Every structure is written in structure tokens, then in C-alpha cells.
Tab-separated table of C-alpha atoms in Angstrom:
chain	number	residue	atom	x	y	z
A	23	MET	CA	3.509	29.134	1.805
A	24	THR	CA	0.032	28.566	-0.131
A	25	LEU	CA	-1.818	25.682	1.068
A	26	PRO	CA	-3.802	23.862	-1.524
A	27	HIS	CA	-7.712	24.129	-1.548
A	28	SER	CA	-8.315	21.115	1.038
A	29	ALA	CA	-11.752	18.859	1.175
A	30	VAL	CA	-13.545	15.398	2.404
A	31	LEU	CA	-15.324	13.077	-0.013
A	32	PHE	CA	-17.327	10.715	1.871
A	33	LEU	CA	-18.906	7.454	-0.605
A	34	ARG	CA	-21.696	7.147	1.913
A	35	HIS	CA	-23.401	9.789	4.203
A	36	THR	CA	-26.687	10.151	6.291
A	37	THR	CA	-28.573	12.761	8.015
A	38	SER	CA	-25.618	13.607	10.497
A	39	THR	CA	-22.740	13.966	8.576
A	40	PRO	CA	-21.559	17.872	8.625
A	41	ASP	CA	-21.259	19.562	5.244
A	42	THR	CA	-17.520	20.978	6.668
A	43	MET	CA	-14.831	19.848	9.067
A	44	LYS	CA	-12.035	21.777	10.293
A	45	ILE	CA	-8.557	21.185	9.894
A	46	ARG	CA	-6.004	21.925	12.732
A	47	MET	CA	-2.328	22.772	12.318
A	48	VAL	CA	0.086	22.728	15.210
A	49	THR	CA	2.548	25.266	13.545
A	50	PRO	CA	5.851	26.900	15.931
A	51	GLY	CA	3.729	29.958	16.047
A	52	GLY	CA	0.610	28.694	17.492
A	53	THR	CA	-2.123	26.343	16.365
A	54	VAL	CA	-4.093	27.547	13.149
A	55	GLU	CA	-7.969	26.578	12.594
A	56	PHE	CA	-10.085	26.524	9.497
A	57	ASP	CA	-13.048	24.745	7.577
A	58	ILE	CA	-12.686	22.359	4.520
A	59	ARG	CA	-15.488	21.613	2.352
A	60	VAL	CA	-17.259	17.772	2.798
A	61	MET	CA	-17.948	16.360	-0.584
A	62	LYS	CA	-21.113	13.834	-0.435
A	63	SER	CA	-20.660	12.044	-3.822
A	64	GLN	CA	-24.182	10.693	-3.656
A	65	GLN	CA	-25.226	14.357	-3.868
A	66	TYR	CA	-23.774	14.416	-7.589
A	67	THR	CA	-25.710	13.927	-10.222
A	68	LEU	CA	-24.528	12.336	-13.226
A	69	GLU	CA	-25.240	15.484	-15.253
A	70	GLU	CA	-23.303	16.996	-12.456
A	71	ILE	CA	-20.330	14.097	-13.023
A	72	PHE	CA	-20.005	14.383	-16.484
A	73	TRP	CA	-20.284	18.401	-16.869
A	74	LYS	CA	-17.799	19.053	-13.805
A	75	SER	CA	-15.566	16.724	-15.199
A	76	LEU	CA	-15.847	14.209	-12.185
A	77	LEU	CA	-15.099	11.115	-13.760
A	78	LEU	CA	-13.451	9.797	-11.155
A	79	LEU	CA	-17.005	9.332	-9.194
A	80	ILE	CA	-18.172	7.387	-11.546
A	81	PRO	CA	-17.229	3.759	-9.832
A	82	PHE	CA	-18.684	5.300	-6.993
A	83	HIS	CA	-21.780	6.306	-8.588
A	84	ILE	CA	-22.991	2.751	-7.558
A	85	PHE	CA	-23.088	3.632	-4.018
A	86	SER	CA	-26.432	6.431	-4.876
A	87	HIS	CA	-27.812	3.274	-5.624
A	88	GLU	CA	-27.443	0.952	-2.860
A	89	ALA	CA	-30.238	1.310	-0.550
A	90	HIS	CA	-32.473	-0.136	-3.461
A	91	PHE	CA	-30.492	-3.283	-4.058
A	92	GLU	CA	-33.125	-5.696	-3.024
A	93	GLU	CA	-35.806	-3.665	-4.764
A	94	TYR	CA	-33.815	-4.309	-7.924
A	95	GLU	CA	-33.165	-7.684	-7.040
A	96	LYS	CA	-36.999	-8.814	-6.886
A	97	ASP	CA	-38.502	-6.098	-9.914
A	98	THR	CA	-36.986	-6.616	-13.089
A	99	ALA	CA	-38.544	-3.223	-14.129
A	100	LYS	CA	-37.319	-1.231	-11.328
A	101	LEU	CA	-33.243	-3.138	-12.457
A	102	ARG	CA	-33.844	-2.194	-16.470
A	103	THR	CA	-34.187	1.606	-14.878
A	104	LEU	CA	-30.762	1.060	-13.518
A	105	GLN	CA	-29.424	-0.597	-16.795
A	106	GLU	CA	-30.755	2.260	-18.522
A	107	GLU	CA	-29.203	4.771	-16.334
A	108	TYR	CA	-25.391	2.989	-16.399
A	109	GLY	CA	-26.377	2.865	-20.234
A	110	GLN	CA	-26.108	6.877	-20.075
A	111	ILE	CA	-23.049	6.309	-18.530
A	112	ASN	CA	-20.987	4.416	-21.162
A	113	ASN	CA	-22.873	6.474	-23.774
A	114	LYS	CA	-21.160	10.066	-22.155
A	115	LEU	CA	-17.870	7.609	-22.074
A	116	GLU	CA	-18.363	6.903	-25.767
A	117	GLU	CA	-18.477	10.699	-26.098
A	118	LEU	CA	-16.144	11.883	-24.469
A	119	LEU	CA	-13.869	9.413	-26.369
A	120	HIS	CA	-15.152	10.190	-29.852
A	121	HIS	CA	-14.342	14.128	-28.983
A	122	GLY	CA	-10.926	13.192	-27.737
A	123	ALA	CA	-11.487	14.534	-24.338
A	124	ILE	CA	-10.763	11.034	-22.692
A	125	SER	CA	-8.461	8.125	-23.874
A	126	GLU	CA	-9.307	4.817	-24.539
A	127	TYR	CA	-7.526	3.658	-21.782
A	128	THR	CA	-9.107	5.826	-20.049
A	129	ARG	CA	-12.509	5.321	-20.440
A	130	CYS	CA	-11.557	1.072	-20.317
A	131	THR	CA	-10.272	2.250	-17.069
A	132	ILE	CA	-13.245	3.985	-15.480
A	133	ILE	CA	-15.138	0.831	-16.852
A	134	ASP	CA	-13.009	-1.958	-15.036
A	135	MET	CA	-12.619	0.267	-11.770
A	136	SER	CA	-16.411	0.513	-11.722
A	137	ASN	CA	-17.488	-2.936	-12.611
A	138	LYS	CA	-14.693	-3.765	-9.083
A	139	VAL	CA	-16.363	-2.037	-6.862
A	140	LEU	CA	-19.777	-3.325	-8.438
A	141	GLU	CA	-18.500	-6.389	-7.150
A	142	HIS	CA	-17.954	-5.706	-4.000
A	143	ILE	CA	-20.744	-3.640	-2.634
A	144	ALA	CA	-23.341	-5.763	-4.416
A	145	VAL	CA	-21.955	-8.616	-3.699
A	146	LYS	CA	-25.370	-10.614	-2.430
A	147	TYR	CA	-27.337	-8.920	-5.463
A	148	ASN	CA	-26.448	-11.440	-8.403
A	149	SER	CA	-29.200	-9.611	-10.141
A	150	VAL	CA	-27.867	-6.275	-9.807
A	151	LYS	CA	-24.412	-7.224	-10.372
A	152	GLU	CA	-24.868	-9.126	-13.721
A	153	GLY	CA	-26.863	-6.720	-15.019
A	154	VAL	CA	-25.090	-3.397	-14.365
A	155	LYS	CA	-21.905	-5.150	-16.257
A	156	ALA	CA	-23.574	-6.505	-18.813
A	157	VAL	CA	-24.721	-3.004	-19.401
A	158	MET	CA	-20.841	-1.667	-19.108
A	159	GLY	CA	-19.050	-3.856	-21.142
A	160	GLY	CA	-18.023	-7.185	-20.350
A	161	LYS	CA	-15.438	-7.473	-23.090
A	162	ILE	CA	-13.241	-4.238	-22.100
A	163	LEU	CA	-10.205	-5.449	-20.976
A	164	GLU	CA	-10.324	-7.620	-24.235
A	165	TYR	CA	-11.081	-4.282	-26.719
A	166	GLU	CA	-8.107	-2.561	-24.368
A	167	ALA	CA	-6.030	-5.021	-25.152
A	168	LYS	CA	-6.487	-4.859	-28.748
A	169	THR	CA	-6.379	-1.303	-28.761
A	170	ILE	CA	-3.120	-0.949	-26.669
A	171	LYS	CA	-1.690	-3.568	-29.377
A	172	ARG	CA	-2.632	-1.870	-31.870
A	173	GLU	CA	-1.092	1.613	-30.821
A	174	GLY	CA	2.087	0.111	-30.828
A	175	LEU	CA	2.717	0.080	-27.275
A	176	LYS	CA	5.778	-2.417	-25.968
A	177	GLU	CA	5.162	-5.379	-24.509
A	178	GLY	CA	6.893	-4.600	-21.070
A	179	LEU	CA	5.224	-1.173	-20.748
A	180	LYS	CA	2.042	-3.429	-20.997
A	181	GLU	CA	3.155	-5.962	-18.486
A	182	GLY	CA	3.849	-2.740	-16.507
A	183	ILE	CA	0.579	-1.695	-16.921
A	184	GLU	CA	-1.637	-4.814	-16.031
A	185	GLN	CA	0.726	-5.408	-12.682
A	186	GLY	CA	-0.320	-1.972	-12.008
A	187	GLU	CA	-3.689	-2.562	-12.074
A	188	ASP	CA	-3.841	-5.733	-10.745
A	189	ARG	CA	-1.913	-4.725	-7.833
A	190	LEU	CA	-4.489	-1.298	-7.163
A	191	SER	CA	-7.570	-4.101	-7.699
A	192	GLN	CA	-6.103	-6.025	-4.549
A	193	LEU	CA	-5.587	-2.909	-2.622
A	194	ILE	CA	-9.161	-1.745	-3.270
A	195	ALA	CA	-10.747	-5.000	-2.524
A	196	ARG	CA	-8.820	-4.807	0.635
A	197	LEU	CA	-9.876	-1.563	1.446
A	198	MET	CA	-13.546	-2.604	0.847
A	199	GLU	CA	-13.592	-5.576	3.031
A	200	ASP	CA	-12.242	-3.689	5.238
A	201	LYS	CA	-15.294	-0.902	5.151
A	202	ARG	CA	-12.375	1.746	4.321
A	203	PRO	CA	-13.951	3.603	0.871
A	204	GLN	CA	-12.232	6.950	2.069
A	205	ASP	CA	-9.508	5.728	1.087
A	206	VAL	CA	-10.178	3.740	-1.763
A	207	VAL	CA	-11.005	7.290	-3.195
A	208	ARG	CA	-7.315	8.330	-1.911
A	209	ALA	CA	-5.441	5.791	-2.873
A	210	THR	CA	-6.348	6.847	-6.579
A	211	GLN	CA	-5.277	10.407	-5.997
A	212	ASP	CA	-2.529	10.182	-3.760
A	213	LYS	CA	0.777	7.696	-5.142
A	214	LEU	CA	2.635	8.622	-1.694
A	215	TYR	CA	-0.464	7.611	-0.020
A	216	ARG	CA	-1.200	3.984	-2.184
A	217	ASN	CA	2.180	3.168	-1.936
A	218	LYS	CA	2.457	3.883	2.020
A	219	LEU	CA	-1.109	1.220	1.569
A	220	TYR	CA	0.403	-1.379	0.121
A	221	GLU	CA	2.922	-1.334	2.490
A	222	GLU	CA	0.155	-1.683	4.890
A	223	TYR	CA	-1.874	-4.327	3.453
A	224	LEU	CA	1.936	-6.468	2.133
A	225	ILE	CA	0.755	-6.375	-1.428
A	226	ASP	CA	4.112	-6.433	-3.611
A	227	GLN	CA	5.327	-5.580	-6.406
């Protein structure tokens, strides 16, 4: 049996956060222990995120600015710098869409998830929330709906997508409230674990 390469992703980290962690597996033949890499999302620049196709990290990029929210709230020049950074994200996503690297649905999902994470992490900073959301696109879901309709998707499929997004949004909100950001990332990647969390939080279909 070949084990997959594993890693742990930290959305937040401190100077005491290790660079590696250990997995210990107890088997009938004995105990096996090996190191796994620790990934720290705040250390990835926007250039690295797009160069390495780590688009999953974009909704959580705002964590790298969390310590400066109070400054952005009081200083319009600094807030404008943050908006310009998110303008770059929007432009890069547009480029990927134009070259066929991502679909319109993927672009819309990334932006929608970014806005949802922003809503929870910057709940006390209205200027930060509204400033970033203005750049990322307030009418994104309306545009997505028009795109889906234009592509001729059936109504039942569209409703299923909307219901799935609503369930995931509820789950992310609950996890962020309970300070479980690592589970947010895992829930977006692991369907079985996501279903387990739905059961844990009693989020029905």
C-alpha cells in the first residue's frame, strides 16, 4: 500500500508553529512514525498562489491582513492598498477564465467564498468588509445565474448547486464561529469529512 503525501495547512500561525508535524500509525506489525510538512497559508504570496495554482487559498488570503484591520479601518490610504491587492486577485481570475484555465462557475465560487470568509473574519470592521467586497464584486451571484442560464443547465441542477452552496456556507459560518479554520479547508476538499461535519452541526439537505 502506498500512502499519499500528507500535509497540514494552518490558516493562522505564530512563531511557535512548527514547520513539520508527525504522524504516528499503529499497525498489527508495529508502530510507524513519519514527518509531514506544515503549510502556513499566510506565508504564500499572491504570486505563489497563482503560480502554484493554489486557488483554494484565495478565500483565506484575508487572514494575512487580519492584524492590520484596525489600521485599514482608520486609514483610507491603507484601505485603498488592500483594495488594490484584491483588484489584482480579481484581474488574475479574469485572466485564468479568459485562457480557459478555470470556468466561470469556479471564478464565481472563489469570489463568493472570499466574501463569506471576509464577512466572518472582519465582522467588526465595516469599512474593510465593504471595501474588499466592492472590489471583489457585489453582483457576482447574479452574473453567475445569468451564465448558468445561458449555458442551458437544467433547473433541477441549478437548484441542487444552490442548495449545496447554501449548506456549505452554513457549515463554514458555524466552523468560523467555533474557531475551527483548519476544518474549513478540509471540508472543502474532503467530501466524507464534510458530510461528517454536516451531521455534527445538524445541517440538513
